[in-house]
XYZ file of C-alpha atoms in Angstrom:
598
model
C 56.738 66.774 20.055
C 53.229 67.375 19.277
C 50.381 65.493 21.413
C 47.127 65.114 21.480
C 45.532 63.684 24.760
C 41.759 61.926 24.725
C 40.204 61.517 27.927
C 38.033 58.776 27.638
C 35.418 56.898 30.486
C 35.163 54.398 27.947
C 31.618 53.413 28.484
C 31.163 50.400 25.964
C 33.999 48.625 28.638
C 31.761 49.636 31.857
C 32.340 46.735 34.677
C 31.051 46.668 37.920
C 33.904 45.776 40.608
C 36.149 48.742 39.254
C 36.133 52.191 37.671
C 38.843 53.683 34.574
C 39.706 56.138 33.125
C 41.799 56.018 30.203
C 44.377 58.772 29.073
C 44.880 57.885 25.247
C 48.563 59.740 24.008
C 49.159 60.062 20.349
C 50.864 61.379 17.849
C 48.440 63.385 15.053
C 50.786 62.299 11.717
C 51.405 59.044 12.886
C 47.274 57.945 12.773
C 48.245 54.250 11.757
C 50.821 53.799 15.150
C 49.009 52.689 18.286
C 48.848 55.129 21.014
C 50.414 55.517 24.721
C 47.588 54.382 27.031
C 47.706 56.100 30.489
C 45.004 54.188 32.788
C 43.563 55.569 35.965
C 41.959 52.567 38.115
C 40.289 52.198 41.727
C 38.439 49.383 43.224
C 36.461 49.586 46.158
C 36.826 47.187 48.690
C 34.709 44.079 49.066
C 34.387 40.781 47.539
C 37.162 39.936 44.815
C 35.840 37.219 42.576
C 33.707 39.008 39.933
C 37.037 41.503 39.622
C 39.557 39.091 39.185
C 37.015 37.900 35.995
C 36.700 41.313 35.104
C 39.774 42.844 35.593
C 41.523 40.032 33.752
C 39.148 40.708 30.534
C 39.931 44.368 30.812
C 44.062 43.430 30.595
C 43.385 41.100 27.382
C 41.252 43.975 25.353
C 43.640 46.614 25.903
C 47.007 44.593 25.110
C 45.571 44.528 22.056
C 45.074 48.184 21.487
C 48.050 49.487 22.847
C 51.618 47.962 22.925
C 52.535 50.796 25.696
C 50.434 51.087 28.428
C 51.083 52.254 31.890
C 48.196 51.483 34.756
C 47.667 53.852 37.644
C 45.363 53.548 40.626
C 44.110 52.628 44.546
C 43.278 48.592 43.825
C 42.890 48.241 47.724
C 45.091 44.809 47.396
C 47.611 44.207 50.142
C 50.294 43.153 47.656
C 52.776 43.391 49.939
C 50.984 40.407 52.191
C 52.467 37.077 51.108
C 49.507 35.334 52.293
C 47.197 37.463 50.727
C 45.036 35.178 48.690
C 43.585 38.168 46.352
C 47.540 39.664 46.299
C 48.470 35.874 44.981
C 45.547 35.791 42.331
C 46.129 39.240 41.401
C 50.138 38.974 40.770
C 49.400 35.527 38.988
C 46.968 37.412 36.725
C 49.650 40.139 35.918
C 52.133 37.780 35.075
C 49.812 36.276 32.895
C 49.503 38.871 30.658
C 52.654 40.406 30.901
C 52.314 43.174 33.281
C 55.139 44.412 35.475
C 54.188 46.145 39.178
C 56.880 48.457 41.022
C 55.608 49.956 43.739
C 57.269 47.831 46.544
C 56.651 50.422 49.598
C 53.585 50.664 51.720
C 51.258 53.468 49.907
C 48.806 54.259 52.974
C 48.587 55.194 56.512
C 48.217 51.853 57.570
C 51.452 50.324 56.180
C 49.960 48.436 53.373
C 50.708 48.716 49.666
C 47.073 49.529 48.340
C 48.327 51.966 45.177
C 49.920 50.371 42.404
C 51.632 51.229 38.421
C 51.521 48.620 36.131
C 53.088 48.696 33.175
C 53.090 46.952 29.929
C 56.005 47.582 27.021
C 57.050 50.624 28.838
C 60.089 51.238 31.666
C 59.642 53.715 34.373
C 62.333 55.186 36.457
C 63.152 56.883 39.873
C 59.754 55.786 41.318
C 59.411 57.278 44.861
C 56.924 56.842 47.792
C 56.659 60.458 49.528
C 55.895 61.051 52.681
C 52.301 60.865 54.044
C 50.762 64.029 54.098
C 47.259 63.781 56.172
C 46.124 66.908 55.099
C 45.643 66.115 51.410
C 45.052 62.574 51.431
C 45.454 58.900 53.497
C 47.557 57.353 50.495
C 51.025 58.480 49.987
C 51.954 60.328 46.605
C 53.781 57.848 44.019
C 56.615 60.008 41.646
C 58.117 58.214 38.889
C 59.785 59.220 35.294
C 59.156 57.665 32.166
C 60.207 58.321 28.885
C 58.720 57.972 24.962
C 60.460 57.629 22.140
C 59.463 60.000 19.304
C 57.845 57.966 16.541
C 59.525 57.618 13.761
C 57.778 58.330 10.216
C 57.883 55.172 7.686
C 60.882 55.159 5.594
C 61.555 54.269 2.046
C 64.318 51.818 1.922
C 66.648 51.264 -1.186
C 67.187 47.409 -1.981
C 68.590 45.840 -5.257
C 65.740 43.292 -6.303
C 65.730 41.211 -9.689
C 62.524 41.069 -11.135
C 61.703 37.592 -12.876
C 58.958 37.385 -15.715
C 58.101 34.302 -17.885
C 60.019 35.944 -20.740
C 63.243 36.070 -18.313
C 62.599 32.533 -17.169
C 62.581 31.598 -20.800
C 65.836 33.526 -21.759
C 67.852 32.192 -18.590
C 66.896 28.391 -19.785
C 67.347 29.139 -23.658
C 71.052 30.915 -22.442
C 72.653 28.500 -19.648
C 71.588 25.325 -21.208
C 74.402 25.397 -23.773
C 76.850 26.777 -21.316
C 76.542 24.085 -18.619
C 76.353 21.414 -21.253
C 80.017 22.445 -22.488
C 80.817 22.901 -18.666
C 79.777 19.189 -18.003
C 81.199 17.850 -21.307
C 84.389 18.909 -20.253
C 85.058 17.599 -16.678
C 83.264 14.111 -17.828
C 86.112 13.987 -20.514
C 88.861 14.703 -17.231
C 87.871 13.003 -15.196
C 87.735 9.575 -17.436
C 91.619 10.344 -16.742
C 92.095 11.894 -12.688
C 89.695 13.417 -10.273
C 91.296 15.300 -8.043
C 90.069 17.989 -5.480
C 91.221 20.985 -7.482
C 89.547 19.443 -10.247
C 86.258 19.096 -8.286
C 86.479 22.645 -7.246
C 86.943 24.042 -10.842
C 84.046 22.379 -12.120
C 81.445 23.601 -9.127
C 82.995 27.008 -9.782
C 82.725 27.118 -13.561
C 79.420 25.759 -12.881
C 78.115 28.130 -10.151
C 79.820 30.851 -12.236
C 77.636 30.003 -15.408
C 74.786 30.202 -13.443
C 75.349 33.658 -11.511
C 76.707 35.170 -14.506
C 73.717 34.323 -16.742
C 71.481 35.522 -13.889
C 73.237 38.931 -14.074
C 72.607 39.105 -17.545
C 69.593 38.215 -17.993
C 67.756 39.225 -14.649
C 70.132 42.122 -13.303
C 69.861 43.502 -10.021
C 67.953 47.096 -10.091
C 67.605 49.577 -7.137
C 64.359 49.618 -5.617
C 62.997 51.876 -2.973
C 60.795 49.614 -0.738
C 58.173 51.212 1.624
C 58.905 49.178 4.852
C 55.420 47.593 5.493
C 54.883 45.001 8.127
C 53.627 41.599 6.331
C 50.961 39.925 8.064
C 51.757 36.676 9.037
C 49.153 34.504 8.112
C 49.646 36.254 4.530
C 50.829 32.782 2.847
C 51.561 31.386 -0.620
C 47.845 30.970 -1.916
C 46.346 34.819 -0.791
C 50.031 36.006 -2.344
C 49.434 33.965 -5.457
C 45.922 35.221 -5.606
C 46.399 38.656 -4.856
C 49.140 39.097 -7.909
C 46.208 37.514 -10.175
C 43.820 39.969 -8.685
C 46.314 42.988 -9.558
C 47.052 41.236 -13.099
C 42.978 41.244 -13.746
C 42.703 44.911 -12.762
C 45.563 45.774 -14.877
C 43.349 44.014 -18.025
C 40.540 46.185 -17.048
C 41.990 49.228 -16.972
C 43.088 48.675 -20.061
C 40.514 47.465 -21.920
C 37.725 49.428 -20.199
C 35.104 46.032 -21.016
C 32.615 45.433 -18.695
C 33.555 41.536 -19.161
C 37.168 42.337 -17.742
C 35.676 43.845 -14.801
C 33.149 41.463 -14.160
C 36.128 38.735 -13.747
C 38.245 41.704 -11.814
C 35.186 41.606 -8.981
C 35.139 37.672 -8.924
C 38.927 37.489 -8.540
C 38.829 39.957 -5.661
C 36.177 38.360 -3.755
C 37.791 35.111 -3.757
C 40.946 37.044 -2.091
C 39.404 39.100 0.058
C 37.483 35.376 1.408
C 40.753 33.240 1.456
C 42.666 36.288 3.172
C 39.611 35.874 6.185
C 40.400 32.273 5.835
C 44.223 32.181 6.486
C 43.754 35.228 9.214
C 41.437 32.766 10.932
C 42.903 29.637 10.443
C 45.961 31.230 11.776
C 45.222 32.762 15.055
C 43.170 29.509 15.529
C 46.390 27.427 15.270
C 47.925 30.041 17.818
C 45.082 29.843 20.571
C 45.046 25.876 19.635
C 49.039 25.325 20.624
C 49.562 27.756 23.432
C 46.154 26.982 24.882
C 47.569 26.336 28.250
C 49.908 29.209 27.911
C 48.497 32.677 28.729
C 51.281 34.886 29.032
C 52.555 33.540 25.675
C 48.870 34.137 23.951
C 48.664 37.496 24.917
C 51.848 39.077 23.986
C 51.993 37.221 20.946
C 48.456 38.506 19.511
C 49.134 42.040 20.724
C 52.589 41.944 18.501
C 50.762 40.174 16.027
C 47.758 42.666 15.672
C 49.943 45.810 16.108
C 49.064 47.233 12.830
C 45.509 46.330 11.314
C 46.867 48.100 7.913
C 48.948 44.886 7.407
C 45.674 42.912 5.847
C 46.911 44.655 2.491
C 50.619 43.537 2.655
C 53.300 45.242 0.141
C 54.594 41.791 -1.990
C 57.571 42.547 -3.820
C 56.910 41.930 -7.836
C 60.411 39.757 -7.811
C 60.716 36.054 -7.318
C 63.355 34.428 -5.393
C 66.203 32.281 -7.046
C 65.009 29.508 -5.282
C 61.727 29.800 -7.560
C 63.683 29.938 -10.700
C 65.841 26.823 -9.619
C 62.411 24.947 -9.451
C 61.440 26.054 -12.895
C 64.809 25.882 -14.729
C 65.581 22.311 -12.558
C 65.186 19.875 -15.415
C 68.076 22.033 -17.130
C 70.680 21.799 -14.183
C 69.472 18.791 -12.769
C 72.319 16.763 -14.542
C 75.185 19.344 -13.388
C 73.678 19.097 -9.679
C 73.526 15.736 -10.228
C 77.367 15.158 -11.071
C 78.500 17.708 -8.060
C 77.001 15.000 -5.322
C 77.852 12.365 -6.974
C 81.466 13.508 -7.437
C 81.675 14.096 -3.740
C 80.121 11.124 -2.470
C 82.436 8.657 -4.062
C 85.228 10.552 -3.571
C 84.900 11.841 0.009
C 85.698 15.462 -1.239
C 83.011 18.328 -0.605
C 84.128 21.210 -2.975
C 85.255 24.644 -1.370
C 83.307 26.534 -2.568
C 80.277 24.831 -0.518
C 82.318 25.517 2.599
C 81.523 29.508 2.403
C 78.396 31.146 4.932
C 77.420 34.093 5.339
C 76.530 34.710 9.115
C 73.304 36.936 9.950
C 73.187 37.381 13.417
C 69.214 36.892 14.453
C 67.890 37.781 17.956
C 67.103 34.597 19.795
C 63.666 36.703 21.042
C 61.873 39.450 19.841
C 62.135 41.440 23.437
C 65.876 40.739 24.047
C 67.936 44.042 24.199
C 68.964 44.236 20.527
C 72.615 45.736 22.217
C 74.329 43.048 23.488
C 76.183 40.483 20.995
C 75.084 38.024 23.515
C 71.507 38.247 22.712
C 71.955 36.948 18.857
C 71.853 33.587 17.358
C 74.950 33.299 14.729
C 72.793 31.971 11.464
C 74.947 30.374 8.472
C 73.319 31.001 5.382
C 75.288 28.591 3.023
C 75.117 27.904 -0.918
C 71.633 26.283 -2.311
C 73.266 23.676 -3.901
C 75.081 22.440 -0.614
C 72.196 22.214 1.350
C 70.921 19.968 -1.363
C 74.370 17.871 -0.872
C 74.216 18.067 3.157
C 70.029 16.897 3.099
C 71.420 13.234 0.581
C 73.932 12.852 3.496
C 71.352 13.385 6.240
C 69.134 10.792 4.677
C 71.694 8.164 4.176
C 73.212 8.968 8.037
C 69.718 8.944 9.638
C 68.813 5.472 7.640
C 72.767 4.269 9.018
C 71.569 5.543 12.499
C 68.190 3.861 12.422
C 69.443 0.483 11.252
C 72.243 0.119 13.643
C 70.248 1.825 16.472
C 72.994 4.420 17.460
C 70.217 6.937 18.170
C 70.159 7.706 21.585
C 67.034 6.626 22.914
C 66.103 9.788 25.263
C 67.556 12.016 22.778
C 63.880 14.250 21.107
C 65.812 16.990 19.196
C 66.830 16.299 15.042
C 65.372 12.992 15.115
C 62.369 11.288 12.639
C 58.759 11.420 14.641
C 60.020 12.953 17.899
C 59.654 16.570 19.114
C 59.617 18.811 22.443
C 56.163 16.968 22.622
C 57.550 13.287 22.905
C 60.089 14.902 25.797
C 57.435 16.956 27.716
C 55.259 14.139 27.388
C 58.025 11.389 28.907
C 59.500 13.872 31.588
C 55.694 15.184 32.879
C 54.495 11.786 32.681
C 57.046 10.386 35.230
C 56.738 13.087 37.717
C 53.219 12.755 37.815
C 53.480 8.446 38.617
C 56.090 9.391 40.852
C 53.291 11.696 42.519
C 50.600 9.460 42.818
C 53.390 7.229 44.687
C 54.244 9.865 47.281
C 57.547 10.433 45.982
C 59.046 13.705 46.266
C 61.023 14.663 42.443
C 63.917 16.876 41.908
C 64.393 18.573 38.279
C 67.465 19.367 36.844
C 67.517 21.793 33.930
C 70.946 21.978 32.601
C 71.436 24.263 29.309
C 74.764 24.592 27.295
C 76.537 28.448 26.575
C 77.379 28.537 22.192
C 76.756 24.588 22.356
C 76.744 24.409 18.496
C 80.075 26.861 18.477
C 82.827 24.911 20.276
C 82.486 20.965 18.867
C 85.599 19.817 18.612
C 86.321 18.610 15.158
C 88.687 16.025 16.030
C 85.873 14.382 18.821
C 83.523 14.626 16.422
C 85.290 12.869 13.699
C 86.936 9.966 16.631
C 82.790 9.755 17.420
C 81.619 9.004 14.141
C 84.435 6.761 13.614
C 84.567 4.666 17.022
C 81.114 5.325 18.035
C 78.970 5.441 15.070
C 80.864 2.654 12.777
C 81.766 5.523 9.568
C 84.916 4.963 7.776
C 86.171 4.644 4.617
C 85.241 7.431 2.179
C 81.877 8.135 4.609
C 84.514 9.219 6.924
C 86.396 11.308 4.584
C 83.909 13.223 3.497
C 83.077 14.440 6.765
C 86.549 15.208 7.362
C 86.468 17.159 4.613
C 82.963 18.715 5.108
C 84.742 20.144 8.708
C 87.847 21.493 7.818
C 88.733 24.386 5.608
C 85.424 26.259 6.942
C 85.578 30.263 6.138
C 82.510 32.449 7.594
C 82.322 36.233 7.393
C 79.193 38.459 8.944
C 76.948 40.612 6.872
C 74.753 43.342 8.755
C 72.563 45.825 6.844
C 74.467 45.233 3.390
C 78.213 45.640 4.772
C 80.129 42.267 5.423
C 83.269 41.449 7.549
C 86.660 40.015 6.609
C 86.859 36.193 6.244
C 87.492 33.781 8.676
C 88.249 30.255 8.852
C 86.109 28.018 11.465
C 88.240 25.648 13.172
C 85.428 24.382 15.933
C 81.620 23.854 15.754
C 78.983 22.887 13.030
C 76.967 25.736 11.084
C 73.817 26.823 12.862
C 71.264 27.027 9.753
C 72.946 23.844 7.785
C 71.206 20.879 7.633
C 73.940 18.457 8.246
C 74.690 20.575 11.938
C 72.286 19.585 14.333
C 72.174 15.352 13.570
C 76.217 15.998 13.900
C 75.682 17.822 17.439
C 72.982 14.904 19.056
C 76.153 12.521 17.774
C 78.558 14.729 19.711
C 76.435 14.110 22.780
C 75.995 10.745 22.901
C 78.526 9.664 25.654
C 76.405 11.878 27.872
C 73.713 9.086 28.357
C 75.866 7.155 29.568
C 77.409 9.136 31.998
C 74.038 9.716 33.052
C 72.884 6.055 33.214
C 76.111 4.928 35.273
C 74.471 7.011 38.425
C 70.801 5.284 38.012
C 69.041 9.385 37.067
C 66.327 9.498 35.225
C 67.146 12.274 31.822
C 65.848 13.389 28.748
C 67.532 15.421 25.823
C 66.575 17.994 23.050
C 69.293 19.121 21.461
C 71.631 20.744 23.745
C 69.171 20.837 26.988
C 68.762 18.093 29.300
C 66.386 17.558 31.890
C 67.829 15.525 35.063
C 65.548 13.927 37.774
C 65.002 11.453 40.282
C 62.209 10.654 43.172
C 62.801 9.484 46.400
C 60.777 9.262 50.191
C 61.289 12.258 51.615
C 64.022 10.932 54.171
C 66.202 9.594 51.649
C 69.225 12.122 51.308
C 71.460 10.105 49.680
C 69.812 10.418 46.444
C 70.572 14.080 46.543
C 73.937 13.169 46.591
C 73.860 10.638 43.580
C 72.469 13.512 41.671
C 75.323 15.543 42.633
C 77.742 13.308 41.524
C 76.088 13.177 38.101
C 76.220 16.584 37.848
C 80.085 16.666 38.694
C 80.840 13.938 36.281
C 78.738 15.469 33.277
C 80.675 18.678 33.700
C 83.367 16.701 33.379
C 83.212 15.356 30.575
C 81.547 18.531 29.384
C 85.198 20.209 29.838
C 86.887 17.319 28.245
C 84.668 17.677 24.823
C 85.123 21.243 25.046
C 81.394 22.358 26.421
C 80.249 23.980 29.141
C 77.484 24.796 31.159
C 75.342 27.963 31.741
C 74.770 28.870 34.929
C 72.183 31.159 34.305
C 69.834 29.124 32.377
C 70.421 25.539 34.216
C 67.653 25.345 37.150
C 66.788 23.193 39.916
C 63.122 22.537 40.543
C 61.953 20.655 43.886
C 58.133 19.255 43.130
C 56.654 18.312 46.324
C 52.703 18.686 44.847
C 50.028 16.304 45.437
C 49.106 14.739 41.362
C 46.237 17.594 40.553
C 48.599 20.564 41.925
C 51.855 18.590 39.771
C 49.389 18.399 36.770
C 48.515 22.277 36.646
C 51.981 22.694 37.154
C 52.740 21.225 34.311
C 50.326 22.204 32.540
């Protein structure tokens, strides 16, 4: 591997309470990656404030120029005293921003840990302390392995695209309007006579069939090799809209050479090049805005964020999406779409073919170890048209729901005008009055392992029956929207036998998650029955109570609402995770609970 190394003072980042150094390692073909930063510190002793300030304005510039950085140095901090106040503020300040420390051994001749590595996006391995020798130096010598990946060049991938222009918009309409007419024709004159499931299911497959096959035709699939460019995020509809009109314009005047065409060119370009500022402002504005109170979460999202500065001039695939030429060819298949919900609704009957997904597995977060099967979220991507059949069914259910208040009332996830706002603001809010009151709280995180995955059909369906007041054809069709599921995986273009999915709702449908809250209303109950204070979004629930401190028998109500919930849990076929369910004792006076919080 070829290097090159820049030793830098960096001058333009002087401060006064420490001195750096800063080792920049870098690849010479691969000018647009970020480099390694290697980062020599030392801070004299003295008075801490003004490098606590500094120090944490130093971590937040140079997250943002390196994702890999490794930080080396005497920072004459007694880390390894617990009541250290400057070893408190200074580990705070690393977890802040993401920094990890591993020296864990005392580093100098008086037994205190003064010499530290920090690290950001990098591991280190087989870190040793050696043995002091006095004739070099008072510290100790710190050993340690690390190693970097090789980066990889940008690679040309090969994806089948269909590219749509107005005069393939046109020819799809002027094509599949006769067919689905005959198509429609057809099953209105049957079912005058019968309707019966197999009838159902041949008319959403002729119809679905006239529709892909058409597309084929007229808007085929053709190989493209796409350069793998990272898309800025606040790139949005309007800058993509108005970039493609630049690119049209500069087309014209290339072509035509007039000094008019490039006179409109320039205007069209400075009104992108002023609403791509825009949205790149507006957006990090709404990050700093939200997570405002949350700096570990700021910084490592804007150094992922920023990692390439190339991606102001994103690569926009030339093809439209079917979705797009649904919305322009609706007013021909409206009537067809129109018939398939209608057809199901009345008859309790949701066609097969609806009952297909393709699962993508997606990592729940970005740093998770991309490795273990554990670390994925199992996304159902199911046909357009059902989703448009599951959102009628949602409406009608949440306006049943509503009217008949069956919602449960500390229940924030899936619901009209509530969010992880309305249950952090409920939960907080108590704990701080029970605060001001003296009262001592205990929090109860519990969190659910594949919660979505192991529903029970037949609970479900006894819920919304019992529970819930649905019967009658309302009842059917759920019974048939459950059974005769089939699922198969699809990773990187190659897809897995089919399967049939006998428990759980569809993670990525809209019908799932309302269905899941309904699964999980006896839980309130439960919960009520032993006098604890909850709240709910989707499958996590927050337990707590406050009591005097010499009141020990509310420790063991709690318990016995944590027996009976699991429980019931293993009755309805759910169960807890131990490793994400936490137990949180706030004994804080109201401003130290508030920060807390915070």
């Amino acid at each position: 591997m070829y290097i090159t190394l820049l030793l830098s003072p960096k001058v333009k980042n002087a401060y006064n309470s420490f001195e750096n150094i800063i080792l920049s390692l870098s690849h010479p073909n691969r000018k647009t990656q970020k480099p390694v930063l290697f980062i020599i510190i030392y801070r004299p002793p003295g008075p801490y404030s003004e490098f606590l300030t500094e120090f944490s304005d130093f971590l937040s510039t140079i997250v943002l120029d390196s994702d890999q950085i490794i930080i080396l140095g005497d920072f004459n901090i007694h880390v390894d005293d617990p009541s250290d106040c400057l070893g408190k503020a200074f580990a705070a300040l690393l977890d802040d921003v993401g920094f990890t420390q591993s020296v864990n051994e005392p580093t100098h001749c008086h037994k205190h840990t003064l010499d530290l590595v920090l690290t950001h996006g990098i591991e280190i391995s087989q870190l040793s302390v050696l043995p002091l020798n006095p004739i070099i130096s008072d510290h100790f010598l710190i050993t340690f392995q690390l190693t970097l990946e090789h980066p990889s060049a940008p690679v040309n991938k090969k994806q089948l695209r269909r590219t749509l222009t107005d005069r393939s918009v046109s020819e799809f309409k002027h094509t599949v309007q006769p067919v689905l007419s005959d198509i429609l024709r057809k099953y209105s004159e049957t079912s005058s006579h019968s309707i019966s499931p197999s009838i159902k299911d041949h008319f959403v497959n002729d119809a679905l069939q006239a529709l892909r096959s058409t597309l084929h035709v007229v808007v085929p699939l053709k190989p493209k090799f796409v350069r793998q460019n990272r898309v800025a995020p606040w790139f949005n509809a309007e800058t993509r809209s108005l970039k493609q009109e630049t690119r049209k314009l500069e087309r014209e005047w290339r072509r035509s050479g007039s000094e008019q065409s490039l006179d409109i060119w320039k205007h069209s370009l400075l009104n992108y090049k002023k609403a791509l500022r825009r949205a790149r402002s507006q957006y990090y504005s709404t990050i700093i805005s939200e997570n405002g109170n949350n700096p570990r979460f700021l910084f490592s999202t804007i150094a992922k964020l920023t990692r390439s500065q190339s991606s102001v001039e994103p690569h926009v695939p030339v093809s439209c999406s079917c979705f797009s030429l649904s919305k322009e060819t609706y007013p021909l298949i409206s009537d067809s779409i129109l018939t398939m919900i209608n057809a199901s609704l009345e008859t309790g009957y949701v066609p097969q073919s609806f009952k297909y997904a393709v699962v993508k597995p997606l990592l729940k977060k970005p740093s998770l170890d991309p490795s273990i099967l554990a670390n994925y979220r199992p996304i159902s991507n199911l046909p357009f048209i059902s989703k448009i059949l599951e959102r009628v069914v949602v409406k009608q259910l949440n306006c049943h729901l509503q009217d008949n208040s069956h919602f449960e009332d500390f229940q924030s996830g899936f619901r009209p005008h509530h969010s992880t706002e309305t249950a952090l603001v409920r939960v907080s809010n108590d704990l701080l009055l029970a605060s001001e009151k003296g009262l001592l709280s205990i929090l109860v995180l519990l969190d659910l392992s594949a919660a979505f995955d192991t529903i029970d059909h037949g609970i479900l369906l006894h819920r919304l029956e019992q529970d819930i007041g649905i019967r009658g054809s309302a009842l059917q069709w759920f019974k048939s929207y459950l059974s005769h599921r089939y699922q198969f995986i699809n990773v990187n273009g190659h897809s897995s036998q089919c399967t049939r999915v006998n428990y759980g709702v569809p993670q990525g449908s809209v019908l799932g998650p309302i269905l899941f809250t309904l699964y999980m209303i006896p839980l309130g109950n439960i919960i009520r029955k032993h006098s604890i204070n909850f709240h709910c979004y989707a499958d996590d629930t927050q337990l707590y109570l406050s009591m005097k401190p010499d009141q020990n028998d509310q420790i063991e109500k709690l318990n016995a609402c944590i027996r009976d919930i699991k429980t019931w849990m293993t009755i309805n076929c759910l169960l807890l995770n131990p490793e994400k369910t936490e137990v949180l004792y706030l004994v804080l006076k109201t401003s130290e609970m508030l920060c807390l919080l915070r």
